[in-house]
mmCIF file of N, CA and C in Angstrom:
data_model
loop_
_atom_site.group_PDB
_atom_site.id
_atom_site.type_symbol
_atom_site.label_atom_id
_atom_site.label_comp_id
_atom_site.label_asym_id
_atom_site.label_seq_id
_atom_site.Cartn_x
_atom_site.Cartn_y
_atom_site.Cartn_z
ATOM 1 N N MET M 1 28.305 39.371 43.400
ATOM 2 C CA MET M 1 28.468 38.627 45.368
ATOM 3 C C MET M 1 28.904 38.921 46.277
ATOM 4 N N ASN M 2 28.112 38.773 47.903
ATOM 5 C CA ASN M 2 28.994 39.552 48.995
ATOM 6 C C ASN M 2 30.072 38.512 49.440
ATOM 7 N N ASN M 3 32.021 39.449 49.728
ATOM 8 C CA ASN M 3 32.026 38.332 50.443
ATOM 9 C C ASN M 3 32.484 38.279 51.948
ATOM 10 N N MET M 4 30.686 37.853 51.966
ATOM 11 C CA MET M 4 30.642 37.576 53.533
ATOM 12 C C MET M 4 32.152 37.161 54.394
ATOM 13 N N THR M 5 32.758 36.789 55.014
ATOM 14 C CA THR M 5 32.921 35.380 56.418
ATOM 15 C C THR M 5 32.368 35.174 56.980
ATOM 16 N N ILE M 6 32.631 34.963 57.790
ATOM 17 C CA ILE M 6 32.008 34.870 58.875
ATOM 18 C C ILE M 6 33.067 34.291 60.032
ATOM 19 N N GLU M 7 32.873 34.828 60.638
ATOM 20 C CA GLU M 7 33.876 34.194 62.419
ATOM 21 C C GLU M 7 33.691 33.425 63.372
ATOM 22 N N TYR M 8 33.830 32.789 63.240
ATOM 23 C CA TYR M 8 33.405 31.770 64.727
ATOM 24 C C TYR M 8 34.849 31.792 65.729
ATOM 25 N N ARG M 9 34.253 31.936 66.855
ATOM 26 C CA ARG M 9 35.337 31.970 68.276
ATOM 27 C C ARG M 9 35.370 30.648 67.980
ATOM 28 N N LYS M 10 36.530 30.177 68.311
ATOM 29 C CA LYS M 10 37.463 28.747 69.196
ATOM 30 C C LYS M 10 36.371 27.917 69.766
ATOM 31 N N PRO M 11 36.727 27.499 70.024
ATOM 32 C CA PRO M 11 35.772 26.051 71.062
ATOM 33 C C PRO M 11 36.056 26.344 72.313
ATOM 34 N N LEU M 12 35.005 26.613 73.058
ATOM 35 C CA LEU M 12 35.758 26.545 74.461
ATOM 36 C C LEU M 12 36.700 24.786 75.110
ATOM 37 N N LYS M 13 36.969 25.157 75.719
ATOM 38 C CA LYS M 13 38.181 24.093 76.205
ATOM 39 C C LYS M 13 37.445 23.294 77.861
ATOM 40 N N TRP M 14 37.876 21.639 77.721
ATOM 41 C CA TRP M 14 36.583 22.199 79.434
ATOM 42 C C TRP M 14 36.660 22.170 80.573
ATOM 43 N N GLY M 15 35.486 22.522 81.097
ATOM 44 C CA GLY M 15 36.156 23.138 82.447
ATOM 45 C C GLY M 15 35.726 25.174 82.348
ATOM 46 N N GLU M 16 36.019 24.847 81.231
ATOM 47 C CA GLU M 16 36.661 26.530 80.662
ATOM 48 C C GLU M 16 34.251 27.226 80.429
ATOM 49 N N LEU M 17 34.603 28.580 80.669
ATOM 50 C CA LEU M 17 32.973 28.782 80.799
ATOM 51 C C LEU M 17 33.245 30.339 80.191
ATOM 52 N N ASP M 18 31.923 29.860 79.060
ATOM 53 C CA ASP M 18 31.494 31.243 77.746
ATOM 54 C C ASP M 18 31.048 32.115 78.729
ATOM 55 N N PRO M 19 32.403 33.355 78.954
ATOM 56 C CA PRO M 19 31.533 34.735 79.660
ATOM 57 C C PRO M 19 30.461 35.411 79.135
ATOM 58 N N HIS M 20 30.121 34.776 77.756
ATOM 59 C CA HIS M 20 29.700 35.581 76.922
ATOM 60 C C HIS M 20 27.671 34.631 76.952
ATOM 61 N N ARG M 21 28.111 33.492 77.520
ATOM 62 C CA ARG M 21 26.690 32.802 78.016
ATOM 63 C C ARG M 21 25.523 33.380 77.477
ATOM 64 N N ARG M 22 25.468 33.828 79.178
ATOM 65 C CA ARG M 22 24.113 34.755 79.041
ATOM 66 C C ARG M 22 23.479 35.676 77.925
ATOM 67 N N GLU M 23 24.515 36.481 77.540
ATOM 68 C CA GLU M 23 23.702 37.489 76.668
ATOM 69 C C GLU M 23 23.409 37.090 75.022
ATOM 70 N N ASN M 24 24.055 35.968 74.537
ATOM 71 C CA ASN M 24 24.043 35.142 73.698
ATOM 72 C C ASN M 24 22.516 33.650 73.987
ATOM 73 N N THR M 25 22.408 34.214 75.166
ATOM 74 C CA THR M 25 20.844 32.925 75.505
ATOM 75 C C THR M 25 19.738 33.932 74.151
ATOM 76 N N ARG M 26 19.140 32.657 73.769
ATOM 77 C CA ARG M 26 18.186 33.402 72.842
ATOM 78 C C ARG M 26 17.177 33.467 74.305
ATOM 79 N N ILE M 27 16.045 34.731 73.611
ATOM 80 C CA ILE M 27 15.041 35.412 74.542
ATOM 81 C C ILE M 27 13.326 34.211 74.101
ATOM 82 N N GLY M 28 14.196 32.381 74.077
ATOM 83 C CA GLY M 28 13.251 31.671 73.641
ATOM 84 C C GLY M 28 13.829 30.372 74.855
ATOM 85 N N MET M 29 14.575 30.830 75.392
ATOM 86 C CA MET M 29 15.289 29.812 76.024
ATOM 87 C C MET M 29 14.388 30.231 77.024
ATOM 88 N N TRP M 30 14.994 31.798 77.596
ATOM 89 C CA TRP M 30 14.801 32.890 79.220
ATOM 90 C C TRP M 30 12.509 32.375 78.545
ATOM 91 N N ALA M 31 12.310 32.278 78.043
ATOM 92 C CA ALA M 31 10.931 32.314 78.165
ATOM 93 C C ALA M 31 11.181 31.143 79.046
ATOM 94 N N TRP M 32 11.157 30.096 78.144
ATOM 95 C CA TRP M 32 10.569 28.634 78.395
ATOM 96 C C TRP M 32 11.476 28.029 80.141
ATOM 97 N N LEU M 33 12.779 29.225 80.683
ATOM 98 C CA LEU M 33 13.086 29.041 81.355
ATOM 99 C C LEU M 33 12.344 29.459 82.899
ATOM 100 N N LEU M 34 11.861 30.870 82.197
ATOM 101 C CA LEU M 34 10.658 31.026 83.443
ATOM 102 C C LEU M 34 9.341 30.231 83.927
ATOM 103 N N GLN M 35 9.157 30.092 82.523
ATOM 104 C CA GLN M 35 7.562 29.636 82.110
ATOM 105 C C GLN M 35 7.638 28.792 83.625
ATOM 106 N N ARG M 36 8.856 27.907 83.507
ATOM 107 C CA ARG M 36 8.529 26.470 84.321
ATOM 108 C C ARG M 36 9.398 27.282 85.588
ATOM 109 N N ILE M 37 10.067 28.467 86.381
ATOM 110 C CA ILE M 37 9.939 28.897 87.550
ATOM 111 C C ILE M 37 8.890 28.885 87.578
ATOM 112 N N SER M 38 7.543 29.324 86.888
ATOM 113 C CA SER M 38 6.680 30.008 87.552
ATOM 114 C C SER M 38 5.647 29.207 87.964
ATOM 115 N N ALA M 39 5.683 28.025 86.689
ATOM 116 C CA ALA M 39 4.864 26.257 86.886
ATOM 117 C C ALA M 39 4.995 26.559 88.341
ATOM 118 N N LEU M 40 5.938 26.476 89.244
ATOM 119 C CA LEU M 40 6.510 25.934 90.598
ATOM 120 C C LEU M 40 5.719 26.692 91.176
ATOM 121 N N ALA M 41 5.919 28.434 90.918
ATOM 122 C CA ALA M 41 5.775 29.608 92.127
ATOM 123 C C ALA M 41 3.988 29.051 92.665
ATOM 124 N N ILE M 42 3.687 29.403 91.137
ATOM 125 C CA ILE M 42 2.274 29.058 91.138
ATOM 126 C C ILE M 42 1.738 27.893 92.682
ATOM 127 N N VAL M 43 2.095 26.592 91.955
ATOM 128 C CA VAL M 43 2.064 25.438 93.259
ATOM 129 C C VAL M 43 2.574 26.153 94.280
ATOM 130 N N VAL M 44 3.145 26.760 94.529
ATOM 131 C CA VAL M 44 3.807 27.362 95.826
ATOM 132 C C VAL M 44 2.840 28.176 96.150
ATOM 133 N N PHE M 45 2.826 29.621 95.437
ATOM 134 C CA PHE M 45 1.395 30.182 95.714
ATOM 135 C C PHE M 45 0.063 30.026 96.124
ATOM 136 N N LEU M 46 -0.436 28.584 95.717
ATOM 137 C CA LEU M 46 -1.776 28.144 95.436
ATOM 138 C C LEU M 46 -1.783 27.358 96.876
ATOM 139 N N ALA M 47 -1.141 27.116 97.454
ATOM 140 C CA ALA M 47 -1.142 26.580 98.854
ATOM 141 C C ALA M 47 -1.012 27.234 100.373
ATOM 142 N N LEU M 48 -0.280 28.664 99.215
ATOM 143 C CA LEU M 48 -0.601 29.653 100.345
ATOM 144 C C LEU M 48 -1.529 29.813 100.337
ATOM 145 N N HIS M 49 -2.493 30.265 99.758
ATOM 146 C CA HIS M 49 -3.501 31.271 99.047
ATOM 147 C C HIS M 49 -4.477 30.272 99.844
ATOM 148 N N ILE M 50 -4.438 28.350 99.937
ATOM 149 C CA ILE M 50 -5.357 27.841 100.367
ATOM 150 C C ILE M 50 -5.280 28.062 102.176
ATOM 151 N N VAL M 51 -3.892 28.641 102.319
ATOM 152 C CA VAL M 51 -3.675 28.478 103.690
ATOM 153 C C VAL M 51 -3.906 29.798 104.334
ATOM 154 N N LEU M 52 -3.754 30.606 103.638
ATOM 155 C CA LEU M 52 -3.739 31.995 103.925
ATOM 156 C C LEU M 52 -5.251 32.750 103.191
ATOM 157 N N THR M 53 -6.567 32.019 102.886
ATOM 158 C CA THR M 53 -7.507 32.285 101.989
ATOM 159 C C THR M 53 -7.446 34.000 101.970
ATOM 160 N N TYR M 54 -7.445 35.001 102.957
ATOM 161 C CA TYR M 54 -8.551 36.274 102.212
ATOM 162 C C TYR M 54 -6.000 37.335 101.929
ATOM 163 N N LYS M 55 -5.312 36.945 102.161
ATOM 164 C CA LYS M 55 -4.107 37.522 102.498
ATOM 165 C C LYS M 55 -4.598 38.049 100.782
ATOM 166 N N LEU M 56 -4.397 39.634 101.016
ATOM 167 C CA LEU M 56 -4.264 40.253 99.647
ATOM 168 C C LEU M 56 -2.737 39.876 98.235
ATOM 169 N N LEU M 57 -1.867 40.122 98.926
ATOM 170 C CA LEU M 57 0.038 40.234 99.100
ATOM 171 C C LEU M 57 -0.654 38.392 98.287
ATOM 172 N N VAL M 58 -1.122 37.616 98.489
ATOM 173 C CA VAL M 58 -0.636 36.128 98.579
ATOM 174 C C VAL M 58 -1.973 36.234 97.298
ATOM 175 N N GLN M 59 -3.306 36.554 97.186
ATOM 176 C CA GLN M 59 -3.700 36.577 95.897
ATOM 177 C C GLN M 59 -2.942 36.899 94.883
ATOM 178 N N LEU M 60 -2.197 38.753 96.027
ATOM 179 C CA LEU M 60 -1.836 39.434 94.342
ATOM 180 C C LEU M 60 -0.384 38.671 93.995
ATOM 181 N N LEU M 61 0.005 38.093 94.437
ATOM 182 C CA LEU M 61 1.011 37.009 93.408
ATOM 183 C C LEU M 61 0.760 35.789 93.145
ATOM 184 N N LEU M 62 0.131 35.509 93.532
ATOM 185 C CA LEU M 62 -0.666 33.398 92.356
ATOM 186 C C LEU M 62 -1.446 34.549 91.215
ATOM 187 N N LEU M 63 -1.941 35.625 91.149
ATOM 188 C CA LEU M 63 -2.190 36.315 90.526
ATOM 189 C C LEU M 63 -1.118 36.143 88.606
ATOM 190 N N LEU M 64 -0.917 37.412 89.259
ATOM 191 C CA LEU M 64 0.688 37.775 88.954
ATOM 192 C C LEU M 64 1.307 36.480 88.447
ATOM 193 N N THR M 65 1.855 35.636 88.580
ATOM 194 C CA THR M 65 2.194 34.793 88.168
ATOM 195 C C THR M 65 1.718 34.230 87.929
ATOM 196 N N VAL M 66 0.732 33.906 88.015
ATOM 197 C CA VAL M 66 -0.607 32.725 86.680
ATOM 198 C C VAL M 66 -0.554 34.026 85.414
ATOM 199 N N THR M 67 -0.809 35.029 85.292
ATOM 200 C CA THR M 67 -0.115 35.745 84.489
ATOM 201 C C THR M 67 0.846 35.863 83.705
ATOM 202 N N PHE M 68 1.444 35.176 84.652
ATOM 203 C CA PHE M 68 2.833 35.702 83.394
ATOM 204 C C PHE M 68 3.370 34.217 83.013
ATOM 205 N N HIS M 69 2.964 32.638 83.930
ATOM 206 C CA HIS M 69 2.721 31.908 83.439
ATOM 207 C C HIS M 69 1.586 31.079 81.912
ATOM 208 N N ALA M 70 0.515 32.355 82.039
ATOM 209 C CA ALA M 70 -0.011 33.159 80.674
ATOM 210 C C ALA M 70 0.281 33.154 79.358
ATOM 211 N N ALA M 71 0.966 34.380 80.368
ATOM 212 C CA ALA M 71 1.744 35.350 78.315
ATOM 213 C C ALA M 71 2.451 34.465 77.877
ATOM 214 N N LEU M 72 3.307 33.739 79.589
ATOM 215 C CA LEU M 72 4.419 32.668 78.088
ATOM 216 C C LEU M 72 3.569 31.555 77.336
ATOM 217 N N GLY M 73 2.627 31.123 78.098
ATOM 218 C CA GLY M 73 2.082 29.978 77.251
ATOM 219 C C GLY M 73 1.102 30.055 76.344
ATOM 220 N N LEU M 74 1.139 31.546 75.724
ATOM 221 C CA LEU M 74 -0.135 32.119 74.278
ATOM 222 C C LEU M 74 1.017 32.489 74.272
ATOM 223 N N ARG M 75 2.371 33.041 73.820
ATOM 224 C CA ARG M 75 3.514 32.112 73.400
ATOM 225 C C ARG M 75 3.999 30.875 72.821
ATOM 226 N N VAL M 76 3.592 30.662 73.258
ATOM 227 C CA VAL M 76 3.857 28.850 72.530
ATOM 228 C C VAL M 76 3.165 28.467 71.854
ATOM 229 N N ILE M 77 1.810 28.847 72.031
ATOM 230 C CA ILE M 77 0.682 27.961 70.899
ATOM 231 C C ILE M 77 0.655 29.358 69.923
ATOM 232 N N LEU M 78 0.990 30.692 69.843
ATOM 233 C CA LEU M 78 1.432 31.264 68.455
ATOM 234 C C LEU M 78 2.650 30.706 67.540
ATOM 235 N N LEU M 79 3.538 30.132 68.656
ATOM 236 C CA LEU M 79 4.859 30.028 68.026
ATOM 237 C C LEU M 79 4.142 28.477 67.180
ATOM 238 N N ASP M 80 3.635 27.347 68.660
ATOM 239 C CA ASP M 80 3.827 25.774 67.804
ATOM 240 C C ASP M 80 3.015 25.689 66.613
ATOM 241 N N PHE M 81 1.567 27.189 66.329
ATOM 242 C CA PHE M 81 0.334 27.008 65.410
ATOM 243 C C PHE M 81 1.481 27.946 64.324
ATOM 244 N N ASN M 82 2.114 28.316 64.163
ATOM 245 C CA ASN M 82 2.919 29.285 63.257
ATOM 246 C C ASN M 82 2.020 30.766 62.865
ATOM 247 N N LEU M 83 0.592 30.849 63.481
ATOM 248 C CA LEU M 83 0.532 32.359 63.529
ATOM 249 C C LEU M 83 0.912 32.874 63.399
ATOM 250 N N VAL M 84 2.390 33.091 63.921
ATOM 251 C CA VAL M 84 3.266 34.174 64.547
ATOM 252 C C VAL M 84 5.267 33.760 64.387
ATOM 253 N N ASN M 85 5.846 34.678 63.872
ATOM 254 C CA ASN M 85 6.879 33.681 62.804
ATOM 255 C C ASN M 85 7.803 34.784 64.182
ATOM 256 N N VAL M 86 9.344 33.112 63.858
ATOM 257 C CA VAL M 86 10.151 33.273 64.951
ATOM 258 C C VAL M 86 11.083 34.513 64.779
ATOM 259 N N LYS M 87 11.516 34.953 64.250
ATOM 260 C CA LYS M 87 11.454 36.596 64.246
ATOM 261 C C LYS M 87 11.330 37.158 64.987
ATOM 262 N N TYR M 88 9.818 36.643 65.561
ATOM 263 C CA TYR M 88 9.327 37.995 66.213
ATOM 264 C C TYR M 88 9.262 37.906 67.688
ATOM 265 N N GLN M 89 9.982 37.012 67.869
ATOM 266 C CA GLN M 89 9.464 36.243 68.815
ATOM 267 C C GLN M 89 9.768 36.932 70.558
ATOM 268 N N ARG M 90 10.198 37.899 70.361
ATOM 269 C CA ARG M 90 11.375 39.267 71.529
ATOM 270 C C ARG M 90 10.734 40.302 71.600
ATOM 271 N N ALA M 91 9.348 40.077 70.068
ATOM 272 C CA ALA M 91 8.205 41.675 70.559
ATOM 273 C C ALA M 91 7.125 40.477 71.336
ATOM 274 N N LEU M 92 7.042 39.511 70.222
ATOM 275 C CA LEU M 92 6.175 38.488 70.980
ATOM 276 C C LEU M 92 6.519 38.140 72.418
ATOM 277 N N VAL M 93 7.035 38.194 72.978
ATOM 278 C CA VAL M 93 7.251 37.866 74.048
ATOM 279 C C VAL M 93 6.853 38.598 75.506
ATOM 280 N N TRP M 94 7.316 40.138 75.099
ATOM 281 C CA TRP M 94 6.912 41.303 76.099
ATOM 282 C C TRP M 94 6.277 41.970 75.893
ATOM 283 N N GLY M 95 5.170 42.000 74.277
ATOM 284 C CA GLY M 95 3.769 42.503 73.741
ATOM 285 C C GLY M 95 2.434 41.654 74.772
ATOM 286 N N LEU M 96 3.314 40.583 75.172
ATOM 287 C CA LEU M 96 2.183 39.446 76.082
ATOM 288 C C LEU M 96 2.409 39.727 76.966
ATOM 289 N N ILE M 97 3.583 39.856 77.485
ATOM 290 C CA ILE M 97 4.020 39.505 78.847
ATOM 291 C C ILE M 97 3.213 41.679 79.420
ATOM 292 N N ALA M 98 2.778 42.561 78.494
ATOM 293 C CA ALA M 98 2.453 43.936 78.629
ATOM 294 C C ALA M 98 1.113 43.598 78.929
ATOM 295 N N LEU M 99 0.579 43.048 77.538
ATOM 296 C CA LEU M 99 -0.669 42.952 77.034
ATOM 297 C C LEU M 99 -1.659 41.912 78.534
ATOM 298 N N GLY M 100 -0.596 40.796 79.592
ATOM 299 C CA GLY M 100 -1.447 40.260 80.607
ATOM 300 C C GLY M 100 -1.215 40.983 81.293
ATOM 301 N N PHE M 101 -0.456 41.267 82.220
ATOM 302 C CA PHE M 101 -0.864 42.708 83.296
ATOM 303 C C PHE M 101 -1.516 43.884 83.113
ATOM 304 N N VAL M 102 -1.370 44.323 81.725
ATOM 305 C CA VAL M 102 -2.958 45.430 81.712
ATOM 306 C C VAL M 102 -4.432 44.749 82.044
ATOM 307 N N VAL M 103 -3.801 43.304 81.089
ATOM 308 C CA VAL M 103 -5.895 42.365 81.765
ATOM 309 C C VAL M 103 -5.115 42.941 83.501
ATOM 310 N N MET M 104 -4.247 42.084 83.674
ATOM 311 C CA MET M 104 -3.944 41.703 85.324
ATOM 312 C C MET M 104 -5.339 42.615 86.257
ATOM 313 N N LEU M 105 -4.031 43.586 85.978
ATOM 314 C CA LEU M 105 -4.708 45.108 86.652
ATOM 315 C C LEU M 105 -5.918 45.948 86.969
ATOM 316 N N THR M 106 -6.601 45.901 85.020
ATOM 317 C CA THR M 106 -7.539 46.171 85.622
ATOM 318 C C THR M 106 -8.635 45.015 85.925
ATOM 319 N N ILE M 107 -9.149 43.933 86.293
ATOM 320 C CA ILE M 107 -8.818 42.779 86.609
ATOM 321 C C ILE M 107 -8.901 42.769 88.972
ATOM 322 N N TRP M 108 -7.683 43.070 89.027
ATOM 323 C CA TRP M 108 -7.421 43.599 89.972
ATOM 324 C C TRP M 108 -7.912 44.600 90.217
ATOM 325 N N PHE M 109 -7.672 45.908 89.872
ATOM 326 C CA PHE M 109 -8.997 47.198 90.186
ATOM 327 C C PHE M 109 -10.114 47.319 90.550
ATOM 328 N N SER M 110 -10.789 46.402 89.220
ATOM 329 C CA SER M 110 -11.949 45.810 89.291
ATOM 330 C C SER M 110 -12.545 44.849 90.780
ATOM 331 N N ILE M 111 -11.680 44.560 91.233
ATOM 332 C CA ILE M 111 -12.076 43.502 91.642
ATOM 333 C C ILE M 111 -12.140 44.179 93.739
ATOM 334 N N TYR M 112 -11.046 45.157 94.565
ATOM 335 C CA TYR M 112 -10.838 45.835 95.246
ATOM 336 C C TYR M 112 -10.750 46.958 94.520
#
């Protein structure tokens, strides 16, 4: 048998900040947080789209945000139905975002 010892870090004291908290945060947490932020951005860009109907920048930002939100939503669906193993989550996040942007750019350039 392998004699591996696991080293645990000492617990943080009250008020002490973990200097490694950002790099230790898993990609699933970032994907969850960014999907919530993109949902709020969709509401803002949708309101702007209604007010500024034919502004290309507003349309592009709305389409980018919806695409990003949809890609992360597909990630949740694939993980919830166990269609993709959680250990491939990093590749899943980046792959779906890349695929979403390729589809979005294809649609954008076919319209404009």
